[in-house]
Short mmCIF file of C-alpha atoms in Angstrom, two decimals:
data_model
loop_
_atom_site.label_atom_id
_atom_site.label_comp_id
_atom_site.label_asym_id
_atom_site.label_seq_id
_atom_site.Cartn_x
_atom_site.Cartn_y
_atom_site.Cartn_z
CA MET L 28 -8.65 10.45 20.14
CA SER L 29 -5.62 11.91 21.89
CA THR L 30 -4.65 15.56 21.45
CA GLY L 31 -1.49 14.57 19.53
CA THR L 32 -3.44 12.33 17.17
CA ALA L 33 -6.07 15.02 16.61
CA LEU L 34 -3.39 17.58 15.76
CA ALA L 35 -1.68 15.17 13.37
CA THR L 36 -4.99 14.44 11.65
CA ALA L 37 -5.83 18.14 11.38
CA SER L 38 -2.39 18.84 9.96
CA ARG L 39 -2.80 16.17 7.28
CA LEU L 40 -6.28 17.41 6.36
CA GLU L 41 -4.90 20.94 6.05
CA ILE L 42 -2.19 19.67 3.69
CA ILE L 43 -4.85 18.01 1.53
CA LYS L 44 -6.91 21.23 1.48
CA ARG L 45 -3.91 23.25 0.36
CA PHE L 46 -3.07 20.62 -2.22
CA ILE L 47 -6.57 20.93 -3.75
CA VAL L 48 -6.31 24.74 -3.80
CA VAL L 49 -3.01 24.45 -5.69
CA PHE L 50 -4.74 22.11 -8.16
CA LEU L 51 -7.45 24.68 -8.81
CA LEU L 52 -4.94 27.47 -9.36
CA LEU L 53 -2.77 25.36 -11.67
CA SER L 54 -5.81 24.42 -13.76
CA LEU L 55 -5.96 27.98 -15.07
CA PHE L 56 -2.53 27.62 -16.68
CA GLY L 57 -1.71 23.92 -16.90
CA PRO L 58 -1.51 21.72 -19.99
CA GLN L 59 -4.37 19.60 -21.26
CA ALA L 60 -3.64 15.87 -21.22
CA HIS L 61 -4.20 14.10 -24.53
CA ALA L 62 -3.16 11.02 -26.45
CA ALA L 63 -0.61 11.93 -29.12
CA VAL L 64 -0.76 10.17 -32.49
CA ILE L 65 2.48 8.55 -33.63
CA ASP L 66 3.19 9.39 -37.25
CA ALA L 67 3.61 6.44 -39.62
CA ALA L 68 7.00 7.75 -40.72
CA SER L 69 8.37 7.95 -37.17
CA SER L 70 9.93 5.26 -35.03
CA VAL L 71 9.71 4.15 -31.39
CA GLU L 72 12.93 3.94 -29.39
CA PRO L 73 13.44 0.78 -27.31
CA ALA L 74 13.88 1.36 -23.57
CA PRO L 75 16.85 -0.44 -21.97
CA ALA L 76 15.99 -2.21 -18.73
CA LYS L 77 17.36 -4.84 -16.37
CA PHE L 78 16.10 -7.41 -13.90
CA ARG L 79 18.48 -7.97 -11.00
CA PHE L 80 18.80 -10.45 -8.15
CA THR L 81 20.98 -9.54 -5.16
CA TYR L 82 21.95 -11.42 -2.02
CA ASP L 83 22.96 -9.67 1.23
CA ASN L 84 23.94 -11.55 4.39
CA VAL L 85 22.49 -9.08 6.91
CA THR L 86 23.60 -8.93 10.55
CA LEU L 87 20.76 -8.59 13.07
CA PRO L 88 21.02 -7.90 16.82
CA ALA L 89 22.86 -10.59 18.86
CA ASN L 90 24.90 -11.31 15.72
CA GLU L 91 22.01 -13.21 14.10
CA LYS L 92 22.34 -13.58 10.33
CA MET L 93 19.60 -13.21 7.74
CA GLY L 94 20.14 -13.99 4.06
CA PHE L 95 18.25 -11.26 2.17
CA LEU L 96 17.23 -11.91 -1.45
CA GLY L 97 16.45 -8.83 -3.55
CA ALA L 98 14.62 -8.61 -6.88
CA THR L 99 14.82 -5.26 -8.70
CA LEU L 100 13.38 -4.08 -12.03
CA LEU L 101 15.16 -0.97 -13.34
CA PHE L 102 14.54 1.17 -16.43
CA ASP L 103 17.28 3.39 -17.86
CA LEU L 104 16.43 7.10 -18.00
CA ASN L 105 19.70 7.74 -19.82
CA ASP L 106 23.18 6.21 -20.07
CA TYR L 107 23.90 6.89 -16.40
CA ILE L 108 20.67 6.81 -14.33
CA SER L 109 18.05 4.08 -13.77
CA VAL L 110 14.87 3.94 -11.67
CA GLY L 111 12.40 1.20 -10.82
CA GLY L 112 10.82 -0.96 -8.16
CA ALA L 113 12.25 -3.63 -5.86
CA SER L 114 11.37 -6.18 -3.21
CA TYR L 115 13.55 -7.88 -0.59
CA GLY L 116 12.75 -11.03 1.36
CA ALA L 117 14.41 -13.29 3.92
CA LEU L 118 15.73 -16.49 2.33
CA VAL L 119 18.17 -17.93 4.90
CA GLY L 120 18.17 -17.73 8.71
CA GLN L 121 15.22 -17.60 11.10
CA ARG L 122 13.12 -14.74 9.67
CA GLY L 123 10.99 -16.25 6.90
CA GLY L 124 8.31 -13.71 6.02
CA PHE L 125 10.52 -10.68 6.57
CA ILE L 126 9.63 -8.94 3.27
CA THR L 127 9.84 -5.34 2.07
CA LEU L 128 8.90 -3.51 -1.14
CA GLY L 129 9.61 -0.05 -2.51
CA VAL L 130 11.35 2.03 -5.16
CA ALA L 131 14.99 2.14 -6.25
CA ALA L 132 17.31 4.52 -8.12
CA GLU L 133 20.84 3.92 -9.37
CA GLY L 134 23.71 5.77 -11.03
CA ARG L 135 26.36 3.95 -13.04
CA LEU L 136 29.68 4.66 -14.75
CA PRO L 137 31.05 2.39 -17.51
CA LEU L 138 34.79 1.75 -17.14
CA THR L 139 35.20 -0.50 -20.18
CA ASP L 140 32.89 -2.25 -22.62
CA ILE L 141 32.31 -5.04 -20.09
CA LEU L 142 33.06 -3.46 -16.69
CA GLU L 143 30.86 -0.94 -14.85
CA VAL L 144 30.61 0.60 -11.38
CA ASN L 145 27.27 1.56 -9.86
CA SER L 146 25.80 3.13 -6.77
CA GLY L 147 22.18 3.33 -5.68
CA ILE L 148 19.49 3.61 -3.04
CA PHE L 149 16.31 1.70 -2.20
CA VAL L 150 13.51 3.27 -0.14
CA GLY L 151 10.84 0.86 0.98
CA ALA L 152 8.71 -0.52 3.75
CA GLY L 153 7.80 -3.81 5.36
CA GLY L 154 9.10 -6.26 7.93
CA GLY L 155 8.07 -9.61 9.31
CA ARG L 156 8.89 -12.01 12.08
CA GLY L 157 10.09 -9.81 14.91
CA GLY L 158 8.95 -6.86 12.78
CA LEU L 159 8.13 -4.43 15.59
CA GLN L 160 11.49 -4.93 17.28
CA LEU L 161 13.61 -5.34 14.16
CA ALA L 162 11.85 -3.13 11.60
CA GLY L 163 10.24 -0.56 13.91
CA GLY L 164 7.69 1.30 11.82
CA GLY L 165 8.87 -0.62 8.75
CA LEU L 166 10.92 2.00 6.86
CA MET L 167 13.90 0.40 5.07
CA LEU L 168 16.82 2.13 3.36
CA ARG L 169 19.44 0.24 1.37
CA TYR L 170 22.53 1.88 -0.11
CA HIS L 171 25.02 0.08 -2.32
CA LEU L 172 28.30 0.62 -4.14
CA GLY L 173 29.45 -2.10 -6.49
CA THR L 174 30.62 -3.25 -9.86
CA HIS L 175 29.55 -5.81 -12.41
CA VAL L 176 30.97 -7.62 -15.41
CA LYS L 177 28.94 -8.12 -18.58
CA THR L 178 28.89 -11.62 -20.10
CA TRP L 179 26.76 -13.40 -22.68
CA LEU L 180 24.95 -15.13 -19.80
CA GLY L 181 24.09 -11.83 -18.12
CA ASP L 182 25.89 -9.46 -15.78
CA PHE L 183 27.57 -10.72 -12.60
CA GLY L 184 28.41 -8.26 -9.82
CA ALA L 185 29.54 -7.70 -6.27
CA GLY L 186 29.87 -4.79 -3.88
CA VAL L 187 29.12 -3.42 -0.45
CA SER L 188 25.65 -2.52 0.85
CA TYR L 189 24.27 -0.85 3.96
CA ILE L 190 20.77 -1.75 5.14
CA ASP L 191 19.11 0.54 7.66
CA PHE L 192 15.75 0.41 9.44
CA PRO L 193 15.87 3.86 11.10
CA ASP L 194 13.05 3.09 13.58
CA GLY L 195 14.23 -0.45 14.26
CA THR L 196 17.36 -2.29 15.28
CA ILE L 197 18.76 -3.35 11.89
CA HIS L 198 21.78 -1.26 10.86
CA SER L 199 24.04 -3.56 8.88
CA ALA L 200 26.90 -3.19 6.38
CA GLN L 201 27.89 -6.26 4.36
CA PRO L 202 29.17 -7.45 0.98
CA TYR L 203 26.63 -8.51 -1.61
CA ILE L 204 26.59 -10.45 -4.86
CA SER L 205 24.28 -9.91 -7.82
CA TYR L 206 23.09 -11.31 -11.11
CA GLU L 207 21.51 -9.03 -13.71
CA TYR L 208 19.60 -9.84 -16.88
CA PRO L 209 19.59 -6.84 -19.27
CA PHE L 210 16.85 -6.49 -21.89
CA THR L 211 15.00 -3.87 -23.90
CA THR L 212 11.29 -3.18 -24.11
CA LEU L 213 9.15 -0.94 -26.27
CA ILE L 214 7.64 1.72 -24.00
CA ALA L 215 6.39 5.10 -25.19
CA SER L 216 6.29 7.82 -22.57
CA GLY L 217 2.81 9.29 -22.16
CA HIS L 218 -0.36 8.11 -23.91
CA HIS L 219 -0.06 7.49 -27.65
CA GLU L 220 -2.28 6.25 -30.45
CA LEU L 221 -1.35 4.52 -33.71
CA PRO L 222 -3.14 5.64 -36.88
CA GLU L 223 -4.70 2.98 -39.07
CA TRP L 224 -2.44 1.90 -41.91
CA GLU L 225 -1.45 -1.18 -43.82
CA GLY L 226 2.27 -1.60 -43.46
CA ALA L 227 4.87 -4.23 -42.81
CA ARG L 228 4.23 -6.39 -39.77
CA LEU L 229 6.68 -7.74 -37.25
CA GLY L 230 7.18 -11.45 -37.78
CA ARG L 231 6.60 -14.10 -35.10
CA GLY L 232 10.29 -14.06 -34.15
CA HIS L 233 10.03 -10.37 -33.32
CA GLN L 234 7.16 -10.80 -30.87
CA SER L 235 7.21 -11.69 -27.19
CA GLU L 236 4.34 -13.85 -25.90
CA GLN L 237 3.13 -13.10 -22.37
CA GLU L 238 0.33 -13.85 -19.91
CA PHE L 239 -0.96 -11.96 -16.89
CA MET L 240 -3.51 -13.45 -14.52
CA THR L 241 -5.32 -13.03 -11.22
CA VAL L 242 -4.85 -16.05 -8.95
CA PHE L 243 -7.16 -17.50 -6.28
CA ARG L 244 -5.36 -20.31 -4.43
CA SER L 245 -6.17 -22.67 -1.57
CA TYR L 246 -3.62 -24.61 0.46
CA ILE L 247 -4.83 -27.89 1.95
CA ILE L 248 -2.46 -28.54 4.84
CA PRO L 249 -2.05 -32.11 6.15
CA THR L 250 -1.96 -33.06 9.83
CA GLY L 251 1.44 -32.96 11.46
CA VAL L 252 2.34 -29.53 10.10
CA LEU L 253 3.21 -27.16 12.93
CA SER L 254 2.86 -23.39 13.03
CA ASP L 255 5.71 -21.07 13.90
CA SER L 256 4.62 -21.13 17.55
CA GLY L 257 4.69 -24.95 17.66
CA THR L 258 0.91 -25.51 17.62
CA PRO L 259 -0.84 -27.47 14.84
CA GLN L 260 -1.17 -25.44 11.65
CA HIS L 261 -4.76 -24.70 10.57
CA SER L 262 -5.91 -27.17 7.90
CA SER L 263 -6.41 -24.62 5.11
CA MET L 264 -5.30 -21.24 3.87
CA HIS L 265 -6.77 -19.16 1.04
CA LEU L 266 -4.64 -16.74 -0.97
CA MET L 267 -5.14 -14.12 -3.65
CA GLY L 268 -2.52 -12.65 -5.96
CA VAL L 269 -1.19 -12.20 -9.48
CA GLU L 270 1.07 -14.13 -11.85
CA TRP L 271 3.03 -13.08 -14.94
CA ASN L 272 4.44 -15.50 -17.53
CA LYS L 273 6.87 -14.63 -20.32
CA TYR L 274 7.56 -17.21 -23.05
CA LEU L 275 11.14 -17.75 -24.17
CA ASP L 276 9.95 -19.80 -27.18
CA ASP L 277 6.69 -21.50 -28.18
CA ASN L 278 6.67 -23.68 -25.06
CA LEU L 279 9.22 -22.63 -22.41
CA PHE L 280 8.32 -19.78 -20.05
CA VAL L 281 9.53 -17.97 -16.94
CA LYS L 282 7.08 -16.83 -14.26
CA VAL L 283 6.78 -14.42 -11.34
CA GLU L 284 4.01 -14.86 -8.77
CA SER L 285 3.01 -12.97 -5.63
CA GLU L 286 0.16 -13.87 -3.25
CA GLY L 287 -1.11 -13.05 0.22
CA ALA L 288 -3.46 -14.77 2.66
CA MET L 289 -7.09 -13.68 2.55
CA GLY L 290 -8.78 -16.55 4.37
CA GLY L 291 -8.04 -19.09 7.10
CA GLN L 292 -6.05 -18.29 10.23
CA SER L 293 -2.80 -17.00 8.70
CA SER L 294 -3.44 -13.32 7.90
CA GLY L 295 -0.12 -11.67 7.14
CA TYR L 296 1.26 -14.63 5.19
CA MET L 297 2.87 -13.62 1.89
CA GLN L 298 4.90 -15.37 -0.81
CA ILE L 299 6.88 -14.20 -3.84
CA LEU L 300 7.92 -16.95 -6.28
CA PHE L 301 10.14 -17.12 -9.37
CA GLY L 302 9.91 -20.14 -11.65
CA LEU L 303 10.34 -21.94 -14.96
CA GLY L 304 7.67 -23.84 -16.86
CA TYR L 305 6.76 -25.72 -20.04
CA ARG L 306 3.45 -25.96 -21.91
CA LEU L 307 2.08 -28.48 -24.39
CA GLU L 308 -0.97 -27.94 -26.62
CA ILE L 309 -3.27 -30.95 -26.27
CA MET L 310 -6.02 -29.60 -28.55
CA ASP L 311 -6.87 -26.33 -30.22
CA GLY L 312 -7.03 -23.67 -27.46
CA THR L 313 -6.28 -26.11 -24.64
CA TRP L 314 -2.85 -26.32 -23.04
CA LEU L 315 -1.20 -28.48 -20.39
CA LYS L 316 1.41 -26.60 -18.34
CA VAL L 317 3.95 -27.77 -15.76
CA SER L 318 6.14 -25.43 -13.71
CA SER L 319 8.40 -25.31 -10.68
CA SER L 320 9.22 -22.25 -8.58
CA LEU L 321 11.15 -21.15 -5.55
CA GLY L 322 11.03 -17.94 -3.58
CA VAL L 323 10.52 -16.28 -0.23
CA ALA L 324 7.51 -16.73 2.05
CA GLY L 325 6.32 -16.32 5.61
CA GLY L 326 4.26 -14.39 8.13
CA GLY L 327 0.91 -15.25 9.66
CA ASN L 328 2.50 -17.68 12.14
CA VAL L 329 3.37 -20.03 9.26
CA ALA L 330 6.62 -21.91 9.91
CA THR L 331 8.76 -21.04 6.89
CA GLY L 332 12.14 -21.11 8.68
CA GLY L 333 14.58 -18.87 6.88
CA GLY L 334 11.99 -18.13 4.19
CA LEU L 335 12.83 -20.45 1.28
CA ILE L 336 9.80 -22.17 -0.25
CA ILE L 337 9.57 -24.58 -3.23
CA ASP L 338 6.50 -25.08 -5.39
CA GLY L 339 5.50 -27.50 -8.18
CA VAL L 340 2.34 -27.04 -10.26
CA VAL L 341 0.43 -28.79 -13.09
CA SER L 342 -2.13 -26.58 -14.87
CA LEU L 343 -4.79 -26.91 -17.54
CA GLN L 344 -5.42 -23.74 -19.54
CA GLN L 345 -8.44 -23.10 -21.75
CA ARG L 346 -8.55 -20.12 -24.10
CA LEU L 347 -11.85 -18.23 -23.89
CA GLY L 348 -11.14 -15.93 -26.85
CA ASP L 349 -8.28 -14.14 -28.58
CA ASN L 350 -6.97 -12.79 -25.29
CA LEU L 351 -8.86 -14.18 -22.29
CA PHE L 352 -8.23 -17.59 -20.74
CA ALA L 353 -9.13 -19.58 -17.64
CA GLU L 354 -6.75 -21.92 -15.88
CA VAL L 355 -7.02 -24.49 -13.09
CA SER L 356 -4.02 -25.99 -11.36
CA GLY L 357 -3.00 -28.44 -8.69
CA GLY L 358 0.35 -28.71 -7.00
CA TYR L 359 2.48 -29.22 -3.95
CA VAL L 360 4.41 -26.68 -1.90
CA LYS L 361 7.15 -27.36 0.66
CA VAL L 362 9.48 -25.47 2.98
CA PRO L 363 12.70 -27.56 3.06
CA GLU L 364 13.76 -26.71 6.61
CA THR L 365 10.41 -27.00 8.48
CA THR L 366 7.35 -29.25 8.56
CA PHE L 367 5.29 -26.87 6.43
CA LYS L 368 3.86 -28.48 3.30
CA ALA L 369 0.55 -28.23 1.50
CA TYR L 370 -1.43 -29.40 -1.49
CA SER L 371 -2.35 -26.51 -3.73
CA LEU L 372 -5.51 -25.91 -5.78
CA ALA L 373 -5.91 -22.72 -7.81
CA GLY L 374 -8.23 -21.00 -10.24
CA LYS L 375 -6.89 -18.28 -12.53
CA LEU L 376 -8.38 -15.79 -14.96
CA GLY L 377 -5.88 -14.25 -17.34
CA TYR L 378 -5.06 -12.12 -20.35
CA HIS L 379 -2.85 -13.45 -23.17
CA PHE L 380 -1.00 -11.02 -25.43
CA PHE L 381 2.07 -10.33 -27.57
CA THR L 382 4.45 -7.35 -27.38
CA PRO L 383 7.12 -6.35 -29.91
CA ASN L 384 10.56 -7.73 -29.20
CA ALA L 385 12.75 -4.65 -28.94
CA TYR L 386 16.48 -4.84 -29.55
CA ASP L 387 18.99 -2.01 -29.82
CA GLU L 388 17.52 -0.44 -32.95
CA PRO L 389 14.37 1.74 -33.08
CA ILE L 390 11.26 0.07 -34.51
CA ALA L 391 9.54 1.87 -37.36
CA SER L 392 6.00 2.84 -36.42
CA SER L 393 4.73 1.32 -39.67
CA ASP L 394 6.06 -2.07 -38.51
CA LEU L 395 3.67 -1.90 -35.55
CA SER L 396 0.71 -2.46 -37.83
CA GLY L 397 -1.50 -4.99 -36.09
CA PHE L 398 -0.48 -3.91 -32.59
CA GLU L 399 -2.73 -1.87 -30.32
CA PRO L 400 -1.44 0.87 -28.00
CA GLN L 401 -2.32 0.00 -24.39
CA HIS L 402 -2.27 2.82 -21.85
CA PHE L 403 -0.86 2.35 -18.36
CA ARG L 404 -0.01 4.44 -15.33
CA ILE L 405 2.30 3.59 -12.47
CA ARG L 406 1.83 5.45 -9.19
CA ALA L 407 4.31 5.88 -6.35
CA THR L 408 1.95 6.40 -3.45
CA HIS L 409 1.93 7.49 0.18
CA GLN L 410 -1.03 6.50 2.34
CA THR L 411 -2.07 7.22 5.92
CA TYR L 412 -4.53 5.07 7.84
CA LEU L 413 -6.64 6.96 10.40
CA LYS L 414 -8.52 5.04 13.09
CA ALA L 415 -12.19 4.39 12.29
CA ASP L 416 -12.81 1.78 15.00
CA PRO L 417 -11.38 1.72 18.55
CA ASP L 418 -10.27 -1.92 18.12
CA TRP L 419 -8.75 -1.55 14.64
CA ARG L 420 -5.29 -2.48 15.99
CA SER L 421 -4.31 -5.01 18.63
CA ILE L 422 -1.46 -2.70 19.74
CA PHE L 423 -0.99 1.07 19.64
CA PRO L 424 -4.63 1.74 18.63
CA ASP L 425 -4.19 5.52 18.88
CA LEU L 426 -1.32 5.68 16.37
CA ASN L 427 -1.93 6.38 12.69
CA VAL L 428 -0.15 4.12 10.18
CA ASP L 429 1.86 5.60 7.30
CA LEU L 430 2.54 3.45 4.25
CA LEU L 431 4.49 3.47 0.97
CA GLY L 432 3.83 1.47 -2.16
CA ILE L 433 3.32 1.08 -5.88
CA GLN L 434 0.07 1.06 -7.87
CA LEU L 435 -0.21 -0.06 -11.51
CA ASP L 436 -3.22 1.00 -13.58
CA TYR L 437 -4.30 -0.32 -16.99
CA PHE L 438 -6.69 1.83 -19.06
CA PRO L 439 -8.74 -0.29 -21.53
CA HIS L 440 -10.75 2.93 -22.01
CA SER L 441 -9.74 6.51 -21.36
CA ASN L 442 -12.37 6.76 -18.59
CA PHE L 443 -11.96 3.32 -16.99
CA TYR L 444 -9.00 1.48 -15.49
CA LEU L 445 -8.08 -1.79 -13.80
CA THR L 446 -5.64 -1.45 -10.93
CA GLY L 447 -3.40 -3.43 -8.61
CA GLN L 448 -1.26 -2.27 -5.71
CA GLY L 449 1.27 -3.38 -3.14
CA ILE L 450 1.51 -1.20 -0.01
CA ALA L 451 3.58 -1.62 3.19
CA ALA L 452 3.78 0.25 6.50
CA TYR L 453 6.83 2.38 7.28
CA LYS L 454 5.68 4.38 10.32
CA GLY L 455 3.25 3.99 13.20
CA LYS L 456 4.76 0.92 14.89
CA ALA L 457 3.10 -1.37 12.32
CA GLY L 458 6.23 -2.81 10.70
CA ALA L 459 5.39 -6.05 8.82
CA TYR L 460 1.94 -4.82 7.71
CA MET L 461 1.39 -5.26 3.96
CA THR L 462 -1.57 -5.26 1.64
CA GLY L 463 -2.06 -6.37 -1.94
CA LEU L 464 -5.26 -5.22 -3.67
CA VAL L 465 -6.81 -5.41 -7.14
CA GLY L 466 -9.81 -3.51 -8.44
CA ALA L 467 -11.23 -1.04 -10.94
CA GLY L 468 -11.80 2.69 -11.18
CA VAL L 469 -13.24 5.53 -13.23
CA HIS L 470 -11.20 8.49 -14.52
CA LEU L 471 -13.10 11.66 -15.51
CA PRO L 472 -11.39 14.82 -16.88
CA MET L 473 -12.92 18.07 -15.64
CA PHE L 474 -14.19 20.76 -18.02
CA ASN L 475 -11.35 20.57 -20.56
CA THR L 476 -8.72 21.36 -17.90
CA PRO L 477 -5.79 19.33 -16.53
CA LEU L 478 -7.95 18.48 -13.49
CA PHE L 479 -9.54 15.04 -13.23
CA ILE L 480 -11.51 13.09 -10.64
CA GLU L 481 -11.18 9.39 -9.92
CA ALA L 482 -13.03 6.80 -7.87
CA GLU L 483 -12.00 3.20 -7.38
CA GLY L 484 -12.95 0.02 -5.52
CA LEU L 485 -10.43 -2.63 -4.48
CA LEU L 486 -10.39 -6.09 -2.91
CA GLY L 487 -7.51 -8.19 -1.67
CA ALA L 488 -5.38 -9.45 1.18
CA ALA L 489 -3.72 -7.69 4.11
CA GLY L 490 -2.05 -8.61 7.36
CA GLY L 491 0.74 -8.11 9.88
CA GLY L 492 1.70 -5.23 12.14
CA GLY L 493 -1.05 -5.89 14.67
CA LEU L 494 -3.88 -4.60 12.44
CA ALA L 495 -7.07 -6.57 13.16
CA VAL L 496 -7.80 -7.88 9.65
CA GLY L 497 -9.20 -11.28 10.68
CA GLY L 498 -8.40 -13.86 8.00
CA GLY L 499 -6.81 -11.20 5.79
CA LEU L 500 -9.60 -10.30 3.35
CA VAL L 501 -10.03 -6.51 3.00
CA TRP L 502 -11.82 -4.07 0.71
CA GLN L 503 -11.12 -0.40 0.05
CA ALA L 504 -12.94 2.43 -1.72
CA ASN L 505 -11.21 5.71 -2.74
CA ALA L 506 -12.20 8.92 -4.48
CA GLY L 507 -10.07 11.94 -5.24
CA LEU L 508 -8.89 14.85 -7.33
CA GLY L 509 -5.93 14.77 -9.71
CA TYR L 510 -3.89 17.15 -11.81
CA GLN L 511 -2.23 16.20 -15.11
CA LEU L 512 1.13 17.98 -14.97
CA MET L 513 1.85 16.95 -18.57
CA ASP L 514 1.10 13.96 -20.78
CA ASP L 515 3.62 11.87 -18.81
CA PHE L 516 3.13 12.88 -15.17
CA SER L 517 0.27 13.50 -12.78
CA LEU L 518 -0.54 14.05 -9.11
CA LEU L 519 -3.52 12.50 -7.34
CA ALA L 520 -4.95 13.09 -3.84
CA GLN L 521 -7.60 10.65 -2.58
CA TYR L 522 -9.75 10.01 0.48
CA GLY L 523 -10.98 6.50 1.16
CA TYR L 524 -12.26 3.90 3.56
CA MET L 525 -10.86 0.42 4.20
CA ARG L 526 -12.43 -2.50 6.06
CA ALA L 527 -11.79 -6.15 6.94
CA PRO L 528 -15.15 -8.00 6.72
CA LYS L 529 -14.03 -10.71 9.18
CA GLY L 530 -12.02 -8.48 11.51
CA LYS L 531 -12.36 -5.23 13.44
CA PHE L 532 -10.03 -3.29 11.17
CA ARG L 533 -11.65 -0.05 9.96
CA ALA L 534 -9.63 2.90 8.66
CA LYS L 535 -10.05 6.18 6.86
CA VAL L 536 -7.35 6.43 4.19
CA LEU L 537 -5.56 9.56 2.93
CA SER L 538 -3.51 9.02 -0.24
CA LEU L 539 -1.13 11.16 -2.27
CA ALA L 540 0.38 9.66 -5.43
CA PHE L 541 2.76 10.70 -8.20
CA GLY L 542 1.87 9.02 -11.48
CA TYR L 543 3.75 8.25 -14.70
CA ASN L 544 1.76 7.51 -17.87
CA PHE L 545 3.17 5.19 -20.53
CA THR L 546 2.09 3.15 -23.54
CA LEU L 547 2.81 -0.48 -24.40
CA PHE L 548 2.05 -2.00 -27.79
CA THR L 549 0.26 -5.36 -27.68
CA LYS L 550 -1.82 -7.75 -29.74
#
């Protein structure tokens, strides 16, 4: 280890030590986290939100153009400020697989009932083809100033954006266009419980049907498909990810899917798909589903051209109970502008549920009879990878890697949670490295104080940035100390270890996360 690396490591460890001391001091005076009971006579306010697509035609060095598709989910804090998460991916040009993810904030000012101006910032990480030269460490900043018009079809907008990779060579100002779908959802800040009562129930028309599933997919790639370097593409690729479906009526649904390579010879490959589907019940508890999607994809030496990929799937779903289901699917995926194509086989395990449809008016708590409060936490996290094997990186092995990302935790029990995360490098000359992991953890409060300890194990896919992850399969174990600032917010410091079973990647992981607790109502 070089002197500079040793000093940086010592500095980070000292920060963690001080952070723990602050936790211990705050525990003498801090609040005790608890789940508040919602009174039957009260109501729950709907939370306004929006899902937005943007398109920026970014200028790269040598006047190369890259069409950048953005997908952003924003929640309104008040009438003027929104926050949320976002992802951007190359769609047109020569940089398929150039993908970033991060957090976004926006301010807005209504001018009329239908016209609004807005300005915001995105802070994220990632990269892709040419990542080290273009994205540097991977840090991405996007600023925008624009306007949009509200219509019954959604909100249409335009403006000017500036995209900056401070450590790389992308510094581009350009116009952008956007489409925004506004909606409301029933979210209670903090952790809440509903008392048992017999009251009015929301009818079927006031409920939103949804599905969330873990996906294990294999691509069978025919001969004649070439990799990005012009050599024959390996005959198979195995992916792992998640999928979310929301039903617009009893049969029609929209879907969002994200997966990364965890087996084969394409570590670093990632895809994010948006689609539309239809289901048909063929017998009690058994459904036939068809869907088509398009999105952004690339990395791992897979020839995805500008990044656009198209997918068609036929699935058979079998309900295993009131909520659980299993699903198998077969399909075909194609990149229109290259030779890449593949037959797709997938197995899925999912959770089926309903949430209240929230409109502009508050919903009386008594109307939520039959729904169960489900507790969640979202964490904005910073991680640092420290070398645990001399060959953990193919380039710059003495540099630590700093990462940013989002973690979502679901608490089926107050002491146990299921978790998923998306993390990307922003510093350490590892631009284009990303990881997507799922797992489970334990949460234990300490001695009736705001302190808590957590331990978790995760498994998933990773790749890019020169990290030696083999086929892409990685596992990670973390343990740490947290402090519940109030019922809504928490801080968590963790120490962990991460390994690629089929590669030489080994890393010690330091994490610091800011968490927000919230409650959804499902049945």
